[in-house]
PDB file of C-alpha atoms in Angstrom:
ATOM      1  CA  MET A   1      50.013 186.192 174.905  1.00  0.00           C
ATOM      2  CA  ALA A   2      53.008 187.228 176.992  1.00  0.00           C
ATOM      3  CA  GLY A   3      50.783 188.020 179.965  1.00  0.00           C
ATOM      4  CA  GLN A   4      49.158 184.603 179.836  1.00  0.00           C
ATOM      5  CA  ARG A   5      52.526 182.904 179.569  1.00  0.00           C
ATOM      6  CA  LEU A   6      53.755 184.812 182.607  1.00  0.00           C
ATOM      7  CA  LYS A   7      50.637 183.736 184.562  1.00  0.00           C
ATOM      8  CA  ASN A   8      51.251 180.131 183.594  1.00  0.00           C
ATOM      9  CA  ILE A   9      54.858 180.387 184.778  1.00  0.00           C
ATOM     10  CA  GLU A  10      53.734 181.939 188.050  1.00  0.00           C
ATOM     11  CA  ARG A  11      51.120 179.229 188.597  1.00  0.00           C
ATOM     12  CA  THR A  12      53.763 176.566 187.903  1.00  0.00           C
ATOM     13  CA  VAL A  13      56.263 178.142 190.318  1.00  0.00           C
ATOM     14  CA  PHE A  14      53.562 178.522 192.959  1.00  0.00           C
ATOM     15  CA  LEU A  15      52.461 174.862 192.569  1.00  0.00           C
ATOM     16  CA  GLY A  16      56.155 173.757 192.649  1.00  0.00           C
ATOM     17  CA  ALA A  17      56.771 175.714 195.879  1.00  0.00           C
ATOM     18  CA  ARG A  18      53.628 174.237 197.412  1.00  0.00           C
ATOM     19  CA  LEU A  19      54.624 170.703 196.500  1.00  0.00           C
ATOM     20  CA  LEU A  20      58.264 171.185 197.547  1.00  0.00           C
ATOM     21  CA  ILE A  21      57.502 172.537 200.989  1.00  0.00           C
ATOM     22  CA  GLY A  22      54.639 170.051 201.459  1.00  0.00           C
ATOM     23  CA  ALA A  23      56.942 167.107 200.549  1.00  0.00           C
ATOM     24  CA  VAL A  24      59.649 168.392 202.831  1.00  0.00           C
ATOM     25  CA  PHE A  25      57.244 168.416 205.780  1.00  0.00           C
ATOM     26  CA  LEU A  26      55.848 165.011 204.901  1.00  0.00           C
ATOM     27  CA  TYR A  27      59.302 163.529 204.669  1.00  0.00           C
ATOM     28  CA  ALA A  28      60.440 165.255 207.822  1.00  0.00           C
ATOM     29  CA  SER A  29      57.518 163.846 209.797  1.00  0.00           C
ATOM     30  CA  TYR A  30      57.909 160.176 208.860  1.00  0.00           C
ATOM     31  CA  ASP A  31      60.879 159.053 210.988  1.00  0.00           C
ATOM     32  CA  LYS A  32      59.902 161.290 213.871  1.00  0.00           C
ATOM     33  CA  ILE A  33      56.425 159.686 214.044  1.00  0.00           C
ATOM     34  CA  LEU A  34      57.923 156.269 214.006  1.00  0.00           C
ATOM     35  CA  ASN A  35      60.614 157.062 216.644  1.00  0.00           C
ATOM     36  CA  PRO A  36      59.278 159.667 219.071  1.00  0.00           C
ATOM     37  CA  HIS A  37      61.812 158.718 221.782  1.00  0.00           C
ATOM     38  CA  ALA A  38      64.773 159.306 219.472  1.00  0.00           C
ATOM     39  CA  PHE A  39      63.226 162.557 218.273  1.00  0.00           C
ATOM     40  CA  ALA A  40      62.798 163.622 221.930  1.00  0.00           C
ATOM     41  CA  GLU A  41      66.511 163.043 222.375  1.00  0.00           C
ATOM     42  CA  ALA A  42      67.322 165.214 219.323  1.00  0.00           C
ATOM     43  CA  ILE A  43      65.172 167.997 220.809  1.00  0.00           C
ATOM     44  CA  TYR A  44      66.859 167.624 224.146  1.00  0.00           C
ATOM     45  CA  ASN A  45      70.282 167.877 222.557  1.00  0.00           C
ATOM     46  CA  TYR A  46      69.349 171.367 221.182  1.00  0.00           C
ATOM     47  CA  GLN A  47      69.170 172.553 224.734  1.00  0.00           C
ATOM     48  CA  LEU A  48      66.529 175.167 223.885  1.00  0.00           C
ATOM     49  CA  LEU A  49      63.314 173.880 225.488  1.00  0.00           C
ATOM     50  CA  PRO A  50      62.606 173.233 229.183  1.00  0.00           C
ATOM     51  CA  GLU A  51      62.681 169.564 229.954  1.00  0.00           C
ATOM     52  CA  ILE A  52      58.986 169.415 230.621  1.00  0.00           C
ATOM     53  CA  ALA A  53      58.235 170.562 227.061  1.00  0.00           C
ATOM     54  CA  ILE A  54      60.473 168.007 225.235  1.00  0.00           C
ATOM     55  CA  ASN A  55      58.194 164.979 225.225  1.00  0.00           C
ATOM     56  CA  PRO A  56      55.043 166.846 224.268  1.00  0.00           C
ATOM     57  CA  VAL A  57      56.847 168.610 221.437  1.00  0.00           C
ATOM     58  CA  ALA A  58      58.355 165.311 220.264  1.00  0.00           C
ATOM     59  CA  LEU A  59      54.908 163.743 220.175  1.00  0.00           C
ATOM     60  CA  VAL A  60      53.001 166.605 218.614  1.00  0.00           C
ATOM     61  CA  LEU A  61      55.360 168.351 216.214  1.00  0.00           C
ATOM     62  CA  PRO A  62      55.766 165.425 213.769  1.00  0.00           C
ATOM     63  CA  TRP A  63      51.976 165.175 213.397  1.00  0.00           C
ATOM     64  CA  VAL A  64      51.775 168.878 212.804  1.00  0.00           C
ATOM     65  CA  GLU A  65      54.455 168.514 210.140  1.00  0.00           C
ATOM     66  CA  LEU A  66      52.481 165.624 208.537  1.00  0.00           C
ATOM     67  CA  LEU A  67      49.205 167.586 208.508  1.00  0.00           C
ATOM     68  CA  LEU A  68      50.940 170.669 207.204  1.00  0.00           C
ATOM     69  CA  GLY A  69      52.594 168.715 204.359  1.00  0.00           C
ATOM     70  CA  LEU A  70      49.250 167.217 203.417  1.00  0.00           C
ATOM     71  CA  CYS A  71      47.527 170.591 203.437  1.00  0.00           C
ATOM     72  CA  LEU A  72      50.197 172.176 201.224  1.00  0.00           C
ATOM     73  CA  ILE A  73      50.182 169.321 198.780  1.00  0.00           C
ATOM     74  CA  ALA A  74      46.369 169.155 198.631  1.00  0.00           C
ATOM     75  CA  GLY A  75      45.946 172.868 198.516  1.00  0.00           C
ATOM     76  CA  LEU A  76      43.828 173.007 201.660  1.00  0.00           C
ATOM     77  CA  TRP A  77      43.824 175.945 204.079  1.00  0.00           C
ATOM     78  CA  LEU A  78      46.693 177.501 202.216  1.00  0.00           C
ATOM     79  CA  ASN A  79      46.735 180.764 204.117  1.00  0.00           C
ATOM     80  CA  GLY A  80      47.268 179.027 207.439  1.00  0.00           C
ATOM     81  CA  ALA A  81      49.409 176.244 206.080  1.00  0.00           C
ATOM     82  CA  SER A  82      51.782 178.551 204.269  1.00  0.00           C
ATOM     83  CA  LEU A  83      52.118 180.851 207.297  1.00  0.00           C
ATOM     84  CA  LEU A  84      52.704 177.880 209.579  1.00  0.00           C
ATOM     85  CA  SER A  85      55.397 176.593 207.233  1.00  0.00           C
ATOM     86  CA  VAL A  86      57.170 179.995 207.496  1.00  0.00           C
ATOM     87  CA  LEU A  87      56.861 179.972 211.311  1.00  0.00           C
ATOM     88  CA  LEU A  88      58.214 176.408 211.648  1.00  0.00           C
ATOM     89  CA  LEU A  89      61.029 176.764 209.148  1.00  0.00           C
ATOM     90  CA  GLY A  90      61.959 180.057 210.759  1.00  0.00           C
ATOM     91  CA  ALA A  91      62.107 178.489 214.149  1.00  0.00           C
ATOM     92  CA  PHE A  92      64.081 175.484 212.908  1.00  0.00           C
ATOM     93  CA  THR A  93      66.531 177.689 211.097  1.00  0.00           C
ATOM     94  CA  ALA A  94      66.926 179.984 214.130  1.00  0.00           C
ATOM     95  CA  ALA A  95      67.605 177.027 216.357  1.00  0.00           C
ATOM     96  CA  LEU A  96      70.257 175.733 213.993  1.00  0.00           C
ATOM     97  CA  VAL A  97      71.927 179.090 213.763  1.00  0.00           C
ATOM     98  CA  PHE A  98      71.716 179.653 217.517  1.00  0.00           C
ATOM     99  CA  ASN A  99      73.369 176.306 218.204  1.00  0.00           C
ATOM    100  CA  GLN A 100      76.116 176.986 215.658  1.00  0.00           C
ATOM    101  CA  VAL A 101      76.819 180.371 217.391  1.00  0.00           C
ATOM    102  CA  ARG A 102      76.925 178.552 220.737  1.00  0.00           C
ATOM    103  CA  GLY A 103      79.295 175.964 219.267  1.00  0.00           C
ATOM    104  CA  LEU A 104      76.911 173.146 220.137  1.00  0.00           C
ATOM    105  CA  ASP A 105      77.394 169.997 217.982  1.00  0.00           C
ATOM    106  CA  ALA A 106      73.729 168.742 217.975  1.00  0.00           C
ATOM    107  CA  ALA A 107      72.495 166.567 215.182  1.00  0.00           C
ATOM    108  CA  CYS A 108      69.863 168.313 213.069  1.00  0.00           C
ATOM    109  CA  GLY A 109      67.032 165.879 213.644  1.00  0.00           C
ATOM    110  CA  CYS A 110      65.400 167.469 210.646  1.00  0.00           C
ATOM    111  CA  PHE A 111      64.664 164.343 208.559  1.00  0.00           C
ATOM    112  CA  THR A 112      65.954 161.480 210.625  1.00  0.00           C
ATOM    113  CA  THR A 113      66.197 160.717 214.316  1.00  0.00           C
ATOM    114  CA  ARG A 114      69.399 158.728 213.688  1.00  0.00           C
ATOM    115  CA  GLY A 115      72.474 160.716 214.602  1.00  0.00           C
ATOM    116  CA  SER A 116      74.348 159.150 211.698  1.00  0.00           C
ATOM    117  CA  HIS A 117      74.267 162.362 209.743  1.00  0.00           C
ATOM    118  CA  GLY A 118      76.430 164.098 212.332  1.00  0.00           C
ATOM    119  CA  ALA A 119      76.109 167.576 213.708  1.00  0.00           C
ATOM    120  CA  ALA A 120      74.180 170.269 211.860  1.00  0.00           C
ATOM    121  CA  ASP A 121      76.582 172.337 209.845  1.00  0.00           C
ATOM    122  CA  LEU A 122      76.648 175.392 207.555  1.00  0.00           C
ATOM    123  CA  GLU A 123      75.233 173.318 204.678  1.00  0.00           C
ATOM    124  CA  THR A 124      72.231 172.394 206.847  1.00  0.00           C
ATOM    125  CA  ILE A 125      71.710 176.052 207.724  1.00  0.00           C
ATOM    126  CA  ILE A 126      71.913 177.093 204.065  1.00  0.00           C
ATOM    127  CA  ARG A 127      69.470 174.417 203.132  1.00  0.00           C
ATOM    128  CA  ASP A 128      67.050 175.622 205.761  1.00  0.00           C
ATOM    129  CA  PHE A 129      67.433 179.256 204.700  1.00  0.00           C
ATOM    130  CA  CYS A 130      66.615 178.216 201.117  1.00  0.00           C
ATOM    131  CA  LEU A 131      63.497 176.270 202.248  1.00  0.00           C
ATOM    132  CA  LEU A 132      62.515 179.277 204.377  1.00  0.00           C
ATOM    133  CA  ALA A 133      62.804 181.603 201.348  1.00  0.00           C
ATOM    134  CA  VAL A 134      60.522 179.275 199.330  1.00  0.00           C
ATOM    135  CA  ALA A 135      58.059 179.147 202.221  1.00  0.00           C
ATOM    136  CA  ILE A 136      58.055 182.951 202.478  1.00  0.00           C
ATOM    137  CA  TYR A 137      57.389 183.191 198.745  1.00  0.00           C
ATOM    138  CA  LEU A 138      54.556 180.740 199.126  1.00  0.00           C
ATOM    139  CA  ALA A 139      53.019 182.611 202.047  1.00  0.00           C
ATOM    140  CA  VAL A 140      53.241 185.966 200.314  1.00  0.00           C
ATOM    141  CA  ARG A 141      51.721 184.640 197.071  1.00  0.00           C
ATOM    142  CA  THR A 142      49.050 182.759 198.906  1.00  0.00           C
ATOM    143  CA  ARG A 143      48.069 185.917 200.788  1.00  0.00           C
ATOM    144  CA  GLN A 144      48.089 187.954 197.537  1.00  0.00           C
ATOM    145  CA  ARG A 145      45.876 185.378 195.812  1.00  0.00           C
ATOM    146  CA  PHE A 146      43.519 185.360 198.795  1.00  0.00           C
ATOM    147  CA  GLU A 147      43.187 189.147 198.817  1.00  0.00           C
ATOM    148  CA  LYS A 148      42.611 189.147 195.051  1.00  0.00           C
ATOM    149  CA  LYS A 149      39.787 186.653 195.424  1.00  0.00           C
ATOM    150  CA  GLN A 150      38.267 188.705 198.247  1.00  0.00           C
ATOM    151  CA  LYS A 151      38.172 191.822 196.027  1.00  0.00           C
ATOM    152  CA  ASN A 152      36.314 189.945 193.210  1.00  0.00           C
TER     153      ASN A 152
END
C-alpha cells in the first residue's frame, strides 16, 4: 500500500514538473513570437552573441520554446524535450548570472519583450535556478523511466 502511494506521489510530481516547465516555455514563447524585433533588441542588450547571430536566434528560439512547451505538456519526445529544457534554462540562467557579474543592467526578456519589468535582478536569477532544478529533476526522472522501459 505504501509503495503504491509513493508511486502515485512520484507520478503526480513528475506530471506537475512536466506541466510547469512546459507552461513556462509556452508562456515565454508567446510575446517573443509576436514581437521578434523587440526580442532581438533584448538579445542584443545581453551583449553575448555576435551581431550576425542575433536576428536568427530571435526568430528561431521562440518557436523552439513553443515546440518544447508543447512536447512537455503532451508528453511527446520526453527524453529530448526534458534534456533541451535543461540546456536552455541552463544557458538562460548562465547569461543572467554572467550579466549580473559584469554589472550589465539588461532586461531579462524571459517572458516579455517590453522592458517595463526593468533589469534582471537576483530574484530573476533565483527564479531561473528554481526552474532549472525542476527541469533537471524532469530530465533525470525521464531518463530513469526510459531506461526502466528498455529493460522490460
